[in-house]
Amino acid sequence: MSQRKKWQITPASLPRSQMGSQGIRHYEQHKVFPPIYQVRYFSLQLLGVDCLGRAMAQLPAPGSVIVPDWHESAEGKEYLSSILRKNRRRVFGLLERPVLPPQVAADTAGYKIFVSGKSGVGKTALVAKLAGLEVPVIHHETVGIQTTIVYWPAKLQASDRVIIFRFEFWDCGEAALKKFDHILPACKEKTDAFLFLFSFTDRSSFDDLPAQLSRVAGDAPNTVKMVIGSKFDQYMHTDVPERDLTAFRQAWELPLLRVKSVPGRRLADGRTLDGRAGLADVAHILNGLGEHLWHQDQVAAGLIPGPQENAPEEEQG
């Protein structure tokens, strides 16, 4: 594939909102785009995005697919009881699933999700929070591949149906990825979504996102991609200002969510994690994942227009 277009793009051919003032100043001073934009334009071509950075697939608006606060309703709490036991989160193995009474039965939709990011950004901690497990206090590099099952009930806006999402998170240490060539292909095989993590306290992890997107998901244009910023509770000490987040969202047009690293609330005994409170803390991430994955399935099934139907015809020649 030719990379010529990457070098032909100039500030005049881009809306200022796509470049940002820092990118404009860098180009005017050095006559070349900053590395983050160079990587971006090459990888956007691989991902099937036009030269202005507009995503060819229409992303669902937040709350348009899944009822956002349904888990707080009486009906939602009844379903949540299937993944809780005495207000503690239940831990599910690969072959286990929540048991619901017949009158509240629901279909299950299963998805594989690969969590990607630099070492130390909080990949294992994020998965632990989503699963209702203790978050590691001291960072240890994940050895090999670690898989975690998380169930999440949600209600669809269009049909009022309740779906039990089964998320299978794959987490792998950066050292293992670099050492063994077979690990990344195994993590990517039949993956339905990629979660790209950066830390608000590590600027380099944010700058590495374009390279991560290209290297990990460059050959998966129809797979859901989401970006999550960890350690958001340390925002007063952030190395990633809001203006840079805005520029990234405008450039990549990917969902960008935030999560705190603060330990979860505990029950009256002072030791056990409060499962219901923990679910409330991560509901926006689980709902967001379910929303984009369900939307992707609807496109694949031809029930709603897909990228090819919405995209303008390309020039011939």
PDB file of C-alpha atoms in Angstrom, residues 9-291:
ATOM      1  CA  ILE A   9      -1.329  16.245   3.801  1.00  0.00           C
ATOM      2  CA  THR A  10      -0.816  19.874   4.814  1.00  0.00           C
ATOM      3  CA  PRO A  11      -2.568  22.068   7.388  1.00  0.00           C
ATOM      4  CA  ALA A  12      -4.469  23.732   4.543  1.00  0.00           C
ATOM      5  CA  SER A  13      -6.071  20.395   3.610  1.00  0.00           C
ATOM      6  CA  LEU A  14      -7.162  19.662   7.177  1.00  0.00           C
ATOM      7  CA  PRO A  15      -9.730  21.361   9.390  1.00  0.00           C
ATOM      8  CA  ARG A  16      -7.964  23.041  12.317  1.00  0.00           C
ATOM      9  CA  SER A  17      -9.971  20.842  14.694  1.00  0.00           C
ATOM     10  CA  GLN A  18      -8.273  17.796  13.152  1.00  0.00           C
ATOM     11  CA  MET A  19      -4.749  19.169  13.642  1.00  0.00           C
ATOM     12  CA  GLY A  20      -4.859  21.198  16.821  1.00  0.00           C
ATOM     13  CA  SER A  21      -2.756  24.282  17.501  1.00  0.00           C
ATOM     14  CA  GLN A  22       0.250  22.240  18.638  1.00  0.00           C
ATOM     15  CA  GLY A  23       0.277  20.256  15.400  1.00  0.00           C
ATOM     16  CA  ILE A  24       0.004  23.449  13.321  1.00  0.00           C
ATOM     17  CA  ARG A  25       2.915  25.085  15.175  1.00  0.00           C
ATOM     18  CA  HIS A  26       5.050  21.937  14.840  1.00  0.00           C
ATOM     19  CA  TYR A  27       4.404  21.774  11.085  1.00  0.00           C
ATOM     20  CA  GLU A  28       5.145  25.487  10.556  1.00  0.00           C
ATOM     21  CA  GLN A  29       8.424  25.207  12.476  1.00  0.00           C
ATOM     22  CA  HIS A  30       9.739  21.868  11.185  1.00  0.00           C
ATOM     23  CA  LYS A  31       7.807  21.443   7.897  1.00  0.00           C
ATOM     24  CA  VAL A  32       6.851  17.907   8.941  1.00  0.00           C
ATOM     25  CA  PHE A  33       3.992  16.510  10.966  1.00  0.00           C
ATOM     26  CA  PRO A  34       4.607  15.427  14.591  1.00  0.00           C
ATOM     27  CA  PRO A  35       5.193  11.653  14.931  1.00  0.00           C
ATOM     28  CA  ILE A  36       1.717  11.102  16.395  1.00  0.00           C
ATOM     29  CA  TYR A  37       0.149  12.451  13.166  1.00  0.00           C
ATOM     30  CA  GLN A  38       2.565  10.599  10.871  1.00  0.00           C
ATOM     31  CA  VAL A  39       1.685   7.286  12.526  1.00  0.00           C
ATOM     32  CA  ARG A  40      -1.939   8.268  12.541  1.00  0.00           C
ATOM     33  CA  TYR A  41      -2.267   8.858   8.791  1.00  0.00           C
ATOM     34  CA  PHE A  42      -0.457   5.685   7.822  1.00  0.00           C
ATOM     35  CA  SER A  43      -2.473   3.532  10.217  1.00  0.00           C
ATOM     36  CA  LEU A  44      -5.762   5.238   9.330  1.00  0.00           C
ATOM     37  CA  GLN A  45      -5.275   4.076   5.740  1.00  0.00           C
ATOM     38  CA  LEU A  46      -4.818   0.525   7.043  1.00  0.00           C
ATOM     39  CA  LEU A  47      -7.919   0.879   9.199  1.00  0.00           C
ATOM     40  CA  GLY A  48     -10.081   2.021   6.286  1.00  0.00           C
ATOM     41  CA  VAL A  49     -10.421   5.697   7.157  1.00  0.00           C
ATOM     42  CA  ASP A  50     -10.328   8.529   4.653  1.00  0.00           C
ATOM     43  CA  CYS A  51      -7.554  11.141   4.486  1.00  0.00           C
ATOM     44  CA  LEU A  52      -9.406  13.583   6.759  1.00  0.00           C
ATOM     45  CA  GLY A  53      -9.594  11.045   9.563  1.00  0.00           C
ATOM     46  CA  ARG A  54     -13.354  10.499   9.345  1.00  0.00           C
ATOM     47  CA  ALA A  55     -14.298   7.003  10.446  1.00  0.00           C
ATOM     48  CA  MET A  56     -16.151   5.198   7.696  1.00  0.00           C
ATOM     49  CA  ALA A  57     -18.305   3.306  10.199  1.00  0.00           C
ATOM     50  CA  GLN A  58     -20.802   5.335  12.202  1.00  0.00           C
ATOM     51  CA  LEU A  59     -20.236   4.804  15.923  1.00  0.00           C
ATOM     52  CA  PRO A  60     -23.337   4.512  18.125  1.00  0.00           C
ATOM     53  CA  ALA A  61     -24.069   7.503  20.317  1.00  0.00           C
ATOM     54  CA  PRO A  62     -23.700   6.770  24.047  1.00  0.00           C
ATOM     55  CA  GLY A  63     -26.987   5.440  25.397  1.00  0.00           C
ATOM     56  CA  SER A  64     -28.485   4.828  21.942  1.00  0.00           C
ATOM     57  CA  VAL A  65     -28.162   1.033  22.105  1.00  0.00           C
ATOM     58  CA  ILE A  66     -28.236   0.203  25.831  1.00  0.00           C
ATOM     59  CA  VAL A  67     -30.338   1.857  28.547  1.00  0.00           C
ATOM     60  CA  PRO A  68     -27.584   3.626  30.547  1.00  0.00           C
ATOM     61  CA  ASP A  69     -28.904   3.514  34.136  1.00  0.00           C
ATOM     62  CA  TRP A  70     -31.032   0.390  33.853  1.00  0.00           C
ATOM     63  CA  HIS A  71     -28.771  -1.479  36.303  1.00  0.00           C
ATOM     64  CA  GLU A  72     -29.966   0.926  39.027  1.00  0.00           C
ATOM     65  CA  SER A  73     -33.658   0.127  38.458  1.00  0.00           C
ATOM     66  CA  ALA A  74     -35.591  -2.523  40.382  1.00  0.00           C
ATOM     67  CA  GLU A  75     -35.608  -4.767  37.310  1.00  0.00           C
ATOM     68  CA  GLY A  76     -31.905  -4.271  36.740  1.00  0.00           C
ATOM     69  CA  LYS A  77     -31.052  -5.094  40.353  1.00  0.00           C
ATOM     70  CA  GLU A  78     -32.947  -8.366  40.017  1.00  0.00           C
ATOM     71  CA  TYR A  79     -30.687  -9.368  37.140  1.00  0.00           C
ATOM     72  CA  LEU A  80     -27.576  -8.092  38.926  1.00  0.00           C
ATOM     73  CA  SER A  81     -28.341 -10.470  41.788  1.00  0.00           C
ATOM     74  CA  SER A  82     -27.262 -13.308  39.467  1.00  0.00           C
ATOM     75  CA  ILE A  83     -23.674 -12.015  39.450  1.00  0.00           C
ATOM     76  CA  LEU A  84     -23.632 -11.122  43.148  1.00  0.00           C
ATOM     77  CA  ARG A  85     -23.664 -13.236  46.290  1.00  0.00           C
ATOM     78  CA  LYS A  86     -24.367 -11.431  49.586  1.00  0.00           C
ATOM     79  CA  ASN A  87     -23.326  -8.166  47.916  1.00  0.00           C
ATOM     80  CA  ARG A  88     -20.035  -9.725  46.798  1.00  0.00           C
ATOM     81  CA  ARG A  89     -19.153 -10.253  43.146  1.00  0.00           C
ATOM     82  CA  ARG A  90     -19.289 -13.845  42.002  1.00  0.00           C
ATOM     83  CA  VAL A  91     -16.226 -15.214  40.219  1.00  0.00           C
ATOM     84  CA  PHE A  92     -17.028 -17.252  37.095  1.00  0.00           C
ATOM     85  CA  GLY A  93     -14.853 -19.866  35.442  1.00  0.00           C
ATOM     86  CA  LEU A  94     -14.674 -20.512  31.715  1.00  0.00           C
ATOM     87  CA  LEU A  95     -17.604 -22.957  31.781  1.00  0.00           C
ATOM     88  CA  GLU A  96     -19.743 -21.190  34.394  1.00  0.00           C
ATOM     89  CA  ARG A  97     -22.534 -18.690  33.883  1.00  0.00           C
ATOM     90  CA  PRO A  98     -25.087 -16.803  36.009  1.00  0.00           C
ATOM     91  CA  VAL A  99     -28.231 -18.700  36.981  1.00  0.00           C
ATOM     92  CA  LEU A 100     -31.467 -16.772  36.546  1.00  0.00           C
ATOM     93  CA  PRO A 101     -34.995 -17.766  37.581  1.00  0.00           C
ATOM     94  CA  PRO A 102     -37.165 -18.818  34.596  1.00  0.00           C
ATOM     95  CA  GLN A 103     -39.296 -15.673  34.724  1.00  0.00           C
ATOM     96  CA  VAL A 104     -36.264 -13.427  34.132  1.00  0.00           C
ATOM     97  CA  ALA A 105     -34.316 -15.584  31.679  1.00  0.00           C
ATOM     98  CA  ALA A 106     -32.138 -13.757  29.151  1.00  0.00           C
ATOM     99  CA  ASP A 107     -29.992 -14.604  26.149  1.00  0.00           C
ATOM    100  CA  THR A 108     -26.201 -14.512  26.496  1.00  0.00           C
ATOM    101  CA  ALA A 109     -23.886 -12.753  24.024  1.00  0.00           C
ATOM    102  CA  GLY A 110     -20.224 -13.713  24.364  1.00  0.00           C
ATOM    103  CA  TYR A 111     -17.232 -11.643  23.239  1.00  0.00           C
ATOM    104  CA  LYS A 112     -13.456 -11.889  23.414  1.00  0.00           C
ATOM    105  CA  ILE A 113     -11.664  -8.646  24.328  1.00  0.00           C
ATOM    106  CA  PHE A 114      -7.916  -8.043  24.163  1.00  0.00           C
ATOM    107  CA  VAL A 115      -6.521  -5.434  26.569  1.00  0.00           C
ATOM    108  CA  SER A 116      -3.470  -3.633  25.142  1.00  0.00           C
ATOM    109  CA  GLY A 117      -1.141  -0.972  26.503  1.00  0.00           C
ATOM    110  CA  LYS A 118       2.350  -0.257  27.776  1.00  0.00           C
ATOM    111  CA  SER A 119       3.650  -2.001  30.869  1.00  0.00           C
ATOM    112  CA  GLY A 120       2.439  -0.386  34.089  1.00  0.00           C
ATOM    113  CA  VAL A 121      -0.589   1.487  32.706  1.00  0.00           C
ATOM    114  CA  GLY A 122      -3.011  -0.663  34.727  1.00  0.00           C
ATOM    115  CA  LYS A 123      -4.286  -3.379  32.361  1.00  0.00           C
ATOM    116  CA  THR A 124      -4.467  -6.050  35.064  1.00  0.00           C
ATOM    117  CA  ALA A 125      -5.898  -3.539  37.548  1.00  0.00           C
ATOM    118  CA  LEU A 126      -8.640  -2.548  35.094  1.00  0.00           C
ATOM    119  CA  VAL A 127      -9.664  -6.161  34.472  1.00  0.00           C
ATOM    120  CA  ALA A 128      -9.669  -6.777  38.237  1.00  0.00           C
ATOM    121  CA  LYS A 129     -11.997  -3.800  38.786  1.00  0.00           C
ATOM    122  CA  LEU A 130     -14.326  -4.971  36.017  1.00  0.00           C
ATOM    123  CA  ALA A 131     -14.440  -8.451  37.577  1.00  0.00           C
ATOM    124  CA  GLY A 132     -14.887  -7.201  41.146  1.00  0.00           C
ATOM    125  CA  LEU A 133     -11.514  -8.534  42.291  1.00  0.00           C
ATOM    126  CA  GLU A 134      -8.881  -6.939  44.497  1.00  0.00           C
ATOM    127  CA  VAL A 135      -6.724  -4.495  42.529  1.00  0.00           C
ATOM    128  CA  PRO A 136      -3.006  -5.279  42.923  1.00  0.00           C
ATOM    129  CA  VAL A 137      -1.307  -2.686  45.128  1.00  0.00           C
ATOM    130  CA  ILE A 138       2.181  -3.316  43.718  1.00  0.00           C
ATOM    131  CA  HIS A 139       2.773  -3.589  39.987  1.00  0.00           C
ATOM    132  CA  HIS A 140       3.880  -6.999  38.752  1.00  0.00           C
ATOM    133  CA  GLU A 141       4.370  -7.787  35.076  1.00  0.00           C
ATOM    134  CA  THR A 142       1.706 -10.238  33.889  1.00  0.00           C
ATOM    135  CA  VAL A 143       3.312 -13.558  33.017  1.00  0.00           C
ATOM    136  CA  GLY A 144       1.965 -15.078  29.799  1.00  0.00           C
ATOM    137  CA  ILE A 145      -1.747 -14.664  29.046  1.00  0.00           C
ATOM    138  CA  GLN A 146      -4.350 -14.144  31.741  1.00  0.00           C
ATOM    139  CA  THR A 147      -8.064 -14.533  30.940  1.00  0.00           C
ATOM    140  CA  THR A 148     -10.937 -13.261  33.087  1.00  0.00           C
ATOM    141  CA  ILE A 149     -14.677 -13.762  32.599  1.00  0.00           C
ATOM    142  CA  VAL A 150     -17.062 -10.893  33.412  1.00  0.00           C
ATOM    143  CA  TYR A 151     -20.848 -11.114  33.051  1.00  0.00           C
ATOM    144  CA  TRP A 152     -22.955  -7.971  32.704  1.00  0.00           C
ATOM    145  CA  PRO A 153     -26.741  -7.738  32.197  1.00  0.00           C
ATOM    146  CA  ALA A 154     -28.023  -4.834  30.092  1.00  0.00           C
ATOM    147  CA  LYS A 155     -31.292  -3.756  28.501  1.00  0.00           C
ATOM    148  CA  LEU A 156     -31.515  -2.875  24.805  1.00  0.00           C
ATOM    149  CA  GLN A 157     -33.144   0.422  23.895  1.00  0.00           C
ATOM    150  CA  ALA A 158     -34.805  -0.747  20.670  1.00  0.00           C
ATOM    151  CA  SER A 159     -36.453  -3.967  21.845  1.00  0.00           C
ATOM    152  CA  ASP A 160     -36.538  -3.773  25.669  1.00  0.00           C
ATOM    153  CA  ARG A 161     -34.794  -7.157  25.650  1.00  0.00           C
ATOM    154  CA  VAL A 162     -32.356  -7.994  28.414  1.00  0.00           C
ATOM    155  CA  ILE A 163     -29.010  -9.424  27.282  1.00  0.00           C
ATOM    156  CA  ILE A 164     -26.381 -11.016  29.494  1.00  0.00           C
ATOM    157  CA  PHE A 165     -23.021  -9.969  28.065  1.00  0.00           C
ATOM    158  CA  ARG A 166     -20.183 -12.406  28.632  1.00  0.00           C
ATOM    159  CA  PHE A 167     -16.888 -10.558  28.300  1.00  0.00           C
ATOM    160  CA  GLU A 168     -13.742 -12.684  28.136  1.00  0.00           C
ATOM    161  CA  PHE A 169     -10.825 -10.347  28.793  1.00  0.00           C
ATOM    162  CA  TRP A 170      -7.354 -11.340  27.589  1.00  0.00           C
ATOM    163  CA  ASP A 171      -4.482  -9.580  29.354  1.00  0.00           C
ATOM    164  CA  CYS A 172      -0.837 -10.161  28.518  1.00  0.00           C
ATOM    165  CA  GLY A 173       2.389  -8.671  29.839  1.00  0.00           C
ATOM    166  CA  GLU A 174       4.431  -6.503  27.475  1.00  0.00           C
ATOM    167  CA  ALA A 175       7.600  -8.535  28.118  1.00  0.00           C
ATOM    168  CA  ALA A 176       5.861 -11.759  27.068  1.00  0.00           C
ATOM    169  CA  LEU A 177       4.539 -10.109  23.911  1.00  0.00           C
ATOM    170  CA  LYS A 178       8.046  -9.048  22.933  1.00  0.00           C
ATOM    171  CA  LYS A 179       9.669 -12.361  23.851  1.00  0.00           C
ATOM    172  CA  PHE A 180       7.258 -14.807  22.227  1.00  0.00           C
ATOM    173  CA  ASP A 181       6.048 -14.213  18.669  1.00  0.00           C
ATOM    174  CA  HIS A 182       2.998 -16.470  19.012  1.00  0.00           C
ATOM    175  CA  ILE A 183       1.354 -14.610  21.919  1.00  0.00           C
ATOM    176  CA  LEU A 184       0.053 -11.531  20.083  1.00  0.00           C
ATOM    177  CA  PRO A 185      -1.536 -13.596  17.261  1.00  0.00           C
ATOM    178  CA  ALA A 186      -3.175 -15.815  19.905  1.00  0.00           C
ATOM    179  CA  CYS A 187      -4.579 -12.775  21.725  1.00  0.00           C
ATOM    180  CA  LYS A 188      -5.860 -11.258  18.467  1.00  0.00           C
ATOM    181  CA  GLU A 189      -7.383 -14.473  17.082  1.00  0.00           C
ATOM    182  CA  LYS A 190     -11.187 -14.179  16.889  1.00  0.00           C
ATOM    183  CA  THR A 191     -11.070 -11.037  19.027  1.00  0.00           C
ATOM    184  CA  ASP A 192     -14.250  -8.960  19.016  1.00  0.00           C
ATOM    185  CA  ALA A 193     -12.835  -5.810  20.638  1.00  0.00           C
ATOM    186  CA  PHE A 194      -9.575  -4.124  21.572  1.00  0.00           C
ATOM    187  CA  LEU A 195      -9.203  -2.000  24.699  1.00  0.00           C
ATOM    188  CA  PHE A 196      -6.232   0.375  24.446  1.00  0.00           C
ATOM    189  CA  LEU A 197      -5.068   1.701  27.799  1.00  0.00           C
ATOM    190  CA  PHE A 198      -2.966   4.698  28.759  1.00  0.00           C
ATOM    191  CA  SER A 199      -2.252   6.186  32.157  1.00  0.00           C
ATOM    192  CA  PHE A 200      -3.007   9.799  33.045  1.00  0.00           C
ATOM    193  CA  THR A 201       0.246   9.786  35.023  1.00  0.00           C
ATOM    194  CA  ASP A 202       2.424   8.463  32.160  1.00  0.00           C
ATOM    195  CA  ARG A 203       2.616  10.732  29.120  1.00  0.00           C
ATOM    196  CA  SER A 204       4.579   8.181  27.089  1.00  0.00           C
ATOM    197  CA  SER A 205       1.714   5.685  27.334  1.00  0.00           C
ATOM    198  CA  PHE A 206      -0.604   8.248  25.734  1.00  0.00           C
ATOM    199  CA  ASP A 207       1.894   9.119  22.993  1.00  0.00           C
ATOM    200  CA  ASP A 208       2.246   5.394  22.272  1.00  0.00           C
ATOM    201  CA  LEU A 209      -1.456   4.952  21.442  1.00  0.00           C
ATOM    202  CA  PRO A 210      -1.160   5.529  17.651  1.00  0.00           C
ATOM    203  CA  ALA A 211       1.601   2.929  17.404  1.00  0.00           C
ATOM    204  CA  GLN A 212      -0.453   0.529  19.530  1.00  0.00           C
ATOM    205  CA  LEU A 213      -3.491   1.014  17.310  1.00  0.00           C
ATOM    206  CA  SER A 214      -1.477   0.384  14.165  1.00  0.00           C
ATOM    207  CA  ARG A 215       0.534  -2.586  15.465  1.00  0.00           C
ATOM    208  CA  VAL A 216      -2.245  -4.395  17.334  1.00  0.00           C
ATOM    209  CA  ALA A 217      -5.407  -3.540  15.407  1.00  0.00           C
ATOM    210  CA  GLY A 218      -4.137  -2.323  12.025  1.00  0.00           C
ATOM    211  CA  ASP A 219      -5.309  -5.514  10.312  1.00  0.00           C
ATOM    212  CA  ALA A 220      -8.705  -5.616  12.054  1.00  0.00           C
ATOM    213  CA  PRO A 221     -10.732  -2.742  10.536  1.00  0.00           C
ATOM    214  CA  ASN A 222     -14.134  -4.127  11.562  1.00  0.00           C
ATOM    215  CA  THR A 223     -13.265  -4.816  15.188  1.00  0.00           C
ATOM    216  CA  VAL A 224     -14.461  -2.593  18.032  1.00  0.00           C
ATOM    217  CA  LYS A 225     -11.725  -0.334  19.424  1.00  0.00           C
ATOM    218  CA  MET A 226     -11.988   1.679  22.619  1.00  0.00           C
ATOM    219  CA  VAL A 227      -9.471   3.782  24.543  1.00  0.00           C
ATOM    220  CA  ILE A 228      -9.434   3.939  28.344  1.00  0.00           C
ATOM    221  CA  GLY A 229      -7.430   6.320  30.504  1.00  0.00           C
ATOM    222  CA  SER A 230      -6.463   4.776  33.848  1.00  0.00           C
ATOM    223  CA  LYS A 231      -5.563   6.436  37.176  1.00  0.00           C
ATOM    224  CA  PHE A 232      -8.064   9.210  36.489  1.00  0.00           C
ATOM    225  CA  ASP A 233      -8.353   9.830  40.245  1.00  0.00           C
ATOM    226  CA  GLN A 234      -4.794  11.198  40.068  1.00  0.00           C
ATOM    227  CA  TYR A 235      -5.908  13.788  37.508  1.00  0.00           C
ATOM    228  CA  MET A 236      -4.393  16.659  39.522  1.00  0.00           C
ATOM    229  CA  HIS A 237      -0.984  15.168  38.665  1.00  0.00           C
ATOM    230  CA  THR A 238      -1.838  14.295  35.091  1.00  0.00           C
ATOM    231  CA  ASP A 239       0.680  14.315  32.278  1.00  0.00           C
ATOM    232  CA  VAL A 240      -2.167  14.290  29.719  1.00  0.00           C
ATOM    233  CA  PRO A 241      -4.125  17.587  29.623  1.00  0.00           C
ATOM    234  CA  GLU A 242      -7.712  17.778  28.453  1.00  0.00           C
ATOM    235  CA  ARG A 243      -6.787  19.595  25.226  1.00  0.00           C
ATOM    236  CA  ASP A 244      -4.696  16.594  24.137  1.00  0.00           C
ATOM    237  CA  LEU A 245      -7.574  14.221  24.862  1.00  0.00           C
ATOM    238  CA  THR A 246      -9.863  16.409  22.766  1.00  0.00           C
ATOM    239  CA  ALA A 247      -7.378  16.437  19.885  1.00  0.00           C
ATOM    240  CA  PHE A 248      -7.018  12.651  20.070  1.00  0.00           C
ATOM    241  CA  ARG A 249     -10.792  12.100  20.014  1.00  0.00           C
ATOM    242  CA  GLN A 250     -11.170  14.402  17.035  1.00  0.00           C
ATOM    243  CA  ALA A 251      -8.313  12.731  15.182  1.00  0.00           C
ATOM    244  CA  TRP A 252      -9.183   9.087  15.801  1.00  0.00           C
ATOM    245  CA  GLU A 253     -12.931   9.239  16.465  1.00  0.00           C
ATOM    246  CA  LEU A 254     -12.747   6.418  18.990  1.00  0.00           C
ATOM    247  CA  PRO A 255     -14.628   6.115  22.291  1.00  0.00           C
ATOM    248  CA  LEU A 256     -12.437   7.394  25.133  1.00  0.00           C
ATOM    249  CA  LEU A 257     -13.416   6.487  28.693  1.00  0.00           C
ATOM    250  CA  ARG A 258     -11.767   7.051  32.070  1.00  0.00           C
ATOM    251  CA  VAL A 259     -11.368   4.837  35.111  1.00  0.00           C
ATOM    252  CA  LYS A 260     -10.088   5.473  38.626  1.00  0.00           C
ATOM    253  CA  SER A 261      -7.389   3.404  40.299  1.00  0.00           C
ATOM    254  CA  VAL A 262      -8.621   4.092  43.834  1.00  0.00           C
ATOM    255  CA  PRO A 263      -9.437   0.885  45.785  1.00  0.00           C
ATOM    256  CA  GLY A 264     -13.091  -0.110  45.691  1.00  0.00           C
ATOM    257  CA  ARG A 265     -15.533   0.486  48.535  1.00  0.00           C
ATOM    258  CA  ARG A 266     -15.861  -2.237  51.138  1.00  0.00           C
ATOM    259  CA  LEU A 267     -18.638  -3.871  53.131  1.00  0.00           C
ATOM    260  CA  ALA A 268     -19.178  -3.376  56.864  1.00  0.00           C
ATOM    261  CA  ASP A 269     -16.463  -5.896  57.764  1.00  0.00           C
ATOM    262  CA  GLY A 270     -13.878  -3.501  56.270  1.00  0.00           C
ATOM    263  CA  ARG A 271     -12.235  -6.295  54.265  1.00  0.00           C
ATOM    264  CA  THR A 272     -14.653  -7.531  51.604  1.00  0.00           C
ATOM    265  CA  LEU A 273     -15.190  -5.496  48.442  1.00  0.00           C
ATOM    266  CA  ASP A 274     -18.709  -4.123  48.023  1.00  0.00           C
ATOM    267  CA  GLY A 275     -19.789  -5.865  44.816  1.00  0.00           C
ATOM    268  CA  ARG A 276     -22.771  -3.638  44.062  1.00  0.00           C
ATOM    269  CA  ALA A 277     -20.785  -0.430  44.606  1.00  0.00           C
ATOM    270  CA  GLY A 278     -17.983  -1.812  42.458  1.00  0.00           C
ATOM    271  CA  LEU A 279     -20.406  -2.487  39.609  1.00  0.00           C
ATOM    272  CA  ALA A 280     -21.661   1.090  39.796  1.00  0.00           C
ATOM    273  CA  ASP A 281     -18.062   2.329  39.427  1.00  0.00           C
ATOM    274  CA  VAL A 282     -17.447   0.386  36.187  1.00  0.00           C
ATOM    275  CA  ALA A 283     -20.960   0.343  34.703  1.00  0.00           C
ATOM    276  CA  HIS A 284     -20.044   3.025  32.139  1.00  0.00           C
ATOM    277  CA  ILE A 285     -17.233   0.838  30.775  1.00  0.00           C
ATOM    278  CA  LEU A 286     -19.282  -2.378  30.681  1.00  0.00           C
ATOM    279  CA  ASN A 287     -22.231  -0.578  29.083  1.00  0.00           C
ATOM    280  CA  GLY A 288     -19.920   1.081  26.559  1.00  0.00           C
ATOM    281  CA  LEU A 289     -18.368  -2.234  25.593  1.00  0.00           C
ATOM    282  CA  GLY A 290     -21.747  -3.916  25.269  1.00  0.00           C
ATOM    283  CA  GLU A 291     -23.109  -1.013  23.240  1.00  0.00           C
TER     284      GLU A 291
END
